[in-house]
């Protein structure tokens, strides 16, 4: 838990979220500002700043997150594919510095690349 981290506050329940999935290692919840008909985030429960801060000890956790992406995308109604995005650091335009995997989809094809709707 990192003080002043909005995603740590979601994990602890201090801030509300619409949960998609939870276990002892990870939490998935819908993005508050969806950029597609399906848009949720998968995060580790441990506070890791970004993909730039992972090492081989995180391999199992990262594998779990990637495995969950397709299962949860389907559960959320994205049955013919989805997109995963991990924005990292300043160049990657990361806004929340708690590692998160965006999963975007729906029943229509997404734009070739994602641009923010608003
Ligand atoms: P980033 O730009 O860091 O890759 O993405 C951060 C994402 O977190 C954004 O898509 C933003 O809408 C989402 N987000 C930020 N604050 C909250 C929040 O309090 N609740 C939820 N559900 N999503 C949030
Ligand atoms: Zn955090």
mmCIF file of C-alpha atoms and ligand atoms in Angstrom:
data_model
loop_
_atom_site.group_PDB
_atom_site.id
_atom_site.type_symbol
_atom_site.label_atom_id
_atom_site.label_comp_id
_atom_site.label_asym_id
_atom_site.label_seq_id
_atom_site.Cartn_x
_atom_site.Cartn_y
_atom_site.Cartn_z
ATOM 1 C CA UNK A 1 0.000 0.000 0.000
ATOM 2 C CA UNK A 2 1.390 3.350 -1.026
ATOM 3 C CA UNK A 3 -0.099 6.460 0.524
ATOM 4 C CA UNK A 4 -1.785 8.796 -1.962
ATOM 5 C CA UNK A 5 -1.965 6.072 -4.616
ATOM 6 C CA UNK A 6 -5.478 6.066 -6.034
ATOM 7 C CA UNK A 7 -5.300 2.392 -7.050
ATOM 8 C CA UNK A 8 -4.028 1.324 -3.617
ATOM 9 C CA UNK A 9 -7.071 3.141 -2.220
ATOM 10 C CA UNK A 10 -9.326 1.184 -4.588
ATOM 11 C CA UNK A 11 -7.671 -2.063 -3.442
ATOM 12 C CA UNK A 12 -8.199 -1.199 0.229
ATOM 13 C CA UNK A 13 -11.816 -0.159 -0.392
ATOM 14 C CA UNK A 14 -11.161 3.447 0.633
ATOM 15 C CA UNK A 15 -12.303 4.443 -2.882
ATOM 16 C CA UNK A 16 -15.172 2.681 -4.687
ATOM 17 C CA UNK A 17 -14.833 0.780 -7.960
ATOM 18 C CA UNK A 18 -16.867 -1.512 -10.138
ATOM 19 C CA UNK A 19 -15.025 -4.784 -9.706
ATOM 20 C CA UNK A 20 -14.656 -7.266 -12.525
ATOM 21 C CA UNK A 21 -12.465 -9.798 -10.707
ATOM 22 C CA UNK A 22 -10.481 -10.131 -7.497
ATOM 23 C CA UNK A 23 -8.165 -12.680 -5.926
ATOM 24 C CA UNK A 24 -5.276 -12.529 -3.445
ATOM 25 C CA UNK A 25 -2.848 -11.129 -6.034
ATOM 26 C CA UNK A 26 -4.833 -8.990 -8.465
ATOM 27 C CA UNK A 27 -7.867 -6.775 -8.851
ATOM 28 C CA UNK A 28 -9.719 -5.915 -12.056
ATOM 29 C CA UNK A 29 -12.195 -3.034 -12.190
ATOM 30 C CA UNK A 30 -13.897 -0.876 -14.827
ATOM 31 C CA UNK A 31 -12.123 2.283 -15.937
ATOM 32 C CA UNK A 32 -13.847 5.434 -14.682
ATOM 33 C CA UNK A 33 -13.395 7.133 -18.082
ATOM 34 C CA UNK A 34 -13.921 4.322 -20.601
ATOM 35 C CA UNK A 35 -12.287 4.699 -23.998
ATOM 36 C CA UNK A 36 -14.229 1.793 -25.527
ATOM 37 C CA UNK A 37 -17.486 -0.079 -24.841
ATOM 38 C CA UNK A 38 -15.476 -2.490 -22.698
ATOM 39 C CA UNK A 39 -12.647 -0.912 -20.738
ATOM 40 C CA UNK A 40 -11.308 -2.258 -17.499
ATOM 41 C CA UNK A 41 -7.974 -2.321 -15.700
ATOM 42 C CA UNK A 42 -6.122 -5.277 -14.189
ATOM 43 C CA UNK A 43 -3.716 -4.349 -11.401
ATOM 44 C CA UNK A 44 -1.462 -6.183 -8.985
ATOM 45 C CA UNK A 45 -2.453 -5.731 -5.337
ATOM 46 C CA UNK A 46 1.142 -4.966 -4.482
ATOM 47 C CA UNK A 47 2.171 -1.403 -5.298
ATOM 48 C CA UNK A 48 4.483 -1.561 -8.318
ATOM 49 C CA UNK A 49 4.956 1.823 -9.970
ATOM 50 C CA UNK A 50 5.029 0.687 -13.571
ATOM 51 C CA UNK A 51 6.274 -1.933 -15.992
ATOM 52 C CA UNK A 52 9.659 -0.226 -15.700
ATOM 53 C CA UNK A 53 9.886 -1.491 -12.101
ATOM 54 C CA UNK A 54 9.270 -5.197 -12.612
ATOM 55 C CA UNK A 55 11.921 -7.895 -12.456
ATOM 56 C CA UNK A 56 11.970 -11.650 -12.864
ATOM 57 C CA UNK A 57 10.417 -12.125 -9.412
ATOM 58 C CA UNK A 58 7.219 -10.655 -10.907
ATOM 59 C CA UNK A 59 7.045 -13.083 -13.823
ATOM 60 C CA UNK A 60 4.310 -15.241 -12.276
ATOM 61 C CA UNK A 61 2.198 -12.233 -11.367
ATOM 62 C CA UNK A 62 2.528 -10.748 -14.858
ATOM 63 C CA UNK A 63 1.675 -14.102 -16.396
ATOM 64 C CA UNK A 64 -1.436 -14.316 -14.258
ATOM 65 C CA UNK A 65 -2.544 -10.838 -15.329
ATOM 66 C CA UNK A 66 -2.042 -11.639 -19.016
ATOM 67 C CA UNK A 67 -3.913 -14.917 -18.657
ATOM 68 C CA UNK A 68 -6.821 -13.168 -16.953
ATOM 69 C CA UNK A 69 -7.100 -10.527 -19.687
ATOM 70 C CA UNK A 70 -8.820 -12.778 -22.212
ATOM 71 C CA UNK A 71 -11.050 -14.512 -19.660
ATOM 72 C CA UNK A 72 -12.234 -11.209 -18.214
ATOM 73 C CA UNK A 73 -12.584 -9.518 -21.621
ATOM 74 C CA UNK A 74 -15.024 -12.253 -22.611
ATOM 75 C CA UNK A 75 -16.836 -11.994 -19.297
ATOM 76 C CA UNK A 76 -17.235 -8.241 -19.889
ATOM 77 C CA UNK A 77 -18.718 -8.893 -23.353
ATOM 78 C CA UNK A 78 -15.722 -8.564 -25.649
ATOM 79 C CA UNK A 79 -15.988 -11.967 -27.274
ATOM 80 C CA UNK A 80 -14.138 -11.456 -30.545
ATOM 81 C CA UNK A 81 -10.898 -10.025 -29.259
ATOM 82 C CA UNK A 82 -9.617 -7.122 -27.244
ATOM 83 C CA UNK A 83 -6.637 -4.806 -26.882
ATOM 84 C CA UNK A 84 -4.239 -4.566 -23.963
ATOM 85 C CA UNK A 85 -2.295 -1.380 -23.272
ATOM 86 C CA UNK A 86 0.294 -0.706 -20.587
ATOM 87 C CA UNK A 87 1.291 2.951 -20.537
ATOM 88 C CA UNK A 88 4.688 3.334 -18.897
ATOM 89 C CA UNK A 89 6.310 6.477 -17.543
ATOM 90 C CA UNK A 90 6.348 9.938 -19.011
ATOM 91 C CA UNK A 91 6.943 8.840 -22.595
ATOM 92 C CA UNK A 92 4.146 6.258 -22.321
ATOM 93 C CA UNK A 93 1.774 8.950 -20.940
ATOM 94 C CA UNK A 94 1.164 7.025 -17.713
ATOM 95 C CA UNK A 95 -1.132 9.001 -15.393
ATOM 96 C CA UNK A 96 -1.532 6.637 -12.433
ATOM 97 C CA UNK A 97 1.742 5.277 -11.101
ATOM 98 C CA UNK A 98 0.495 1.886 -9.965
ATOM 99 C CA UNK A 99 1.069 -0.737 -12.657
ATOM 100 C CA UNK A 100 -2.118 -1.403 -14.634
ATOM 101 C CA UNK A 101 -3.080 -3.260 -17.764
ATOM 102 C CA UNK A 102 -5.862 -1.638 -19.767
ATOM 103 C CA UNK A 103 -8.188 -4.098 -21.498
ATOM 104 C CA UNK A 104 -10.343 -2.516 -24.198
ATOM 105 C CA UNK A 105 -12.925 -4.076 -26.455
ATOM 106 C CA UNK A 106 -16.599 -4.444 -27.250
ATOM 107 C CA UNK A 107 -18.422 -5.880 -30.218
ATOM 108 C CA UNK A 108 -17.067 -3.433 -32.805
ATOM 109 C CA UNK A 109 -13.486 -3.236 -34.035
ATOM 110 C CA UNK A 110 -11.477 -0.571 -32.230
ATOM 111 C CA UNK A 111 -9.662 2.179 -34.144
ATOM 112 C CA UNK A 112 -6.293 1.064 -35.494
ATOM 113 C CA UNK A 113 -4.764 2.859 -32.517
ATOM 114 C CA UNK A 114 -6.456 4.230 -29.399
ATOM 115 C CA UNK A 115 -6.865 7.972 -28.934
ATOM 116 C CA UNK A 116 -8.581 9.373 -25.880
ATOM 117 C CA UNK A 117 -12.262 10.154 -26.488
ATOM 118 C CA UNK A 118 -12.124 13.000 -23.945
HETATM 119 P P1 LIG B 1 -2.917 5.614 -17.497
HETATM 120 O O1 LIG B 1 -3.071 6.896 -18.278
HETATM 121 O O2 LIG B 1 -2.120 5.810 -16.239
HETATM 122 O O3 LIG B 1 -2.437 4.461 -18.328
HETATM 123 O O4 LIG B 1 -4.390 5.180 -17.095
HETATM 124 C C1 LIG B 1 -4.991 5.459 -15.879
HETATM 125 C C2 LIG B 1 -6.437 5.069 -16.030
HETATM 126 O O5 LIG B 1 -7.011 5.034 -14.755
HETATM 127 C C3 LIG B 1 -7.254 6.064 -16.871
HETATM 128 O O6 LIG B 1 -7.854 5.367 -17.963
HETATM 129 C C4 LIG B 1 -8.289 6.598 -15.886
HETATM 130 O O7 LIG B 1 -9.548 6.809 -16.467
HETATM 131 C C5 LIG B 1 -8.333 5.514 -14.819
HETATM 132 N N1 LIG B 1 -8.641 6.009 -13.488
HETATM 133 C C6 LIG B 1 -8.056 7.046 -12.837
HETATM 134 N N2 LIG B 1 -8.594 7.219 -11.617
HETATM 135 C C7 LIG B 1 -9.538 6.244 -11.487
HETATM 136 C C8 LIG B 1 -10.450 5.901 -10.439
HETATM 137 O O8 LIG B 1 -10.502 6.517 -9.369
HETATM 138 N N3 LIG B 1 -11.277 4.852 -10.668
HETATM 139 C C9 LIG B 1 -11.249 4.142 -11.833
HETATM 140 N N4 LIG B 1 -12.120 3.134 -11.962
HETATM 141 N N5 LIG B 1 -10.406 4.438 -12.842
HETATM 142 C C10 LIG B 1 -9.571 5.475 -12.669
HETATM 143 ZN ZN1 LIG B 2 -0.605 1.794 -5.496
#
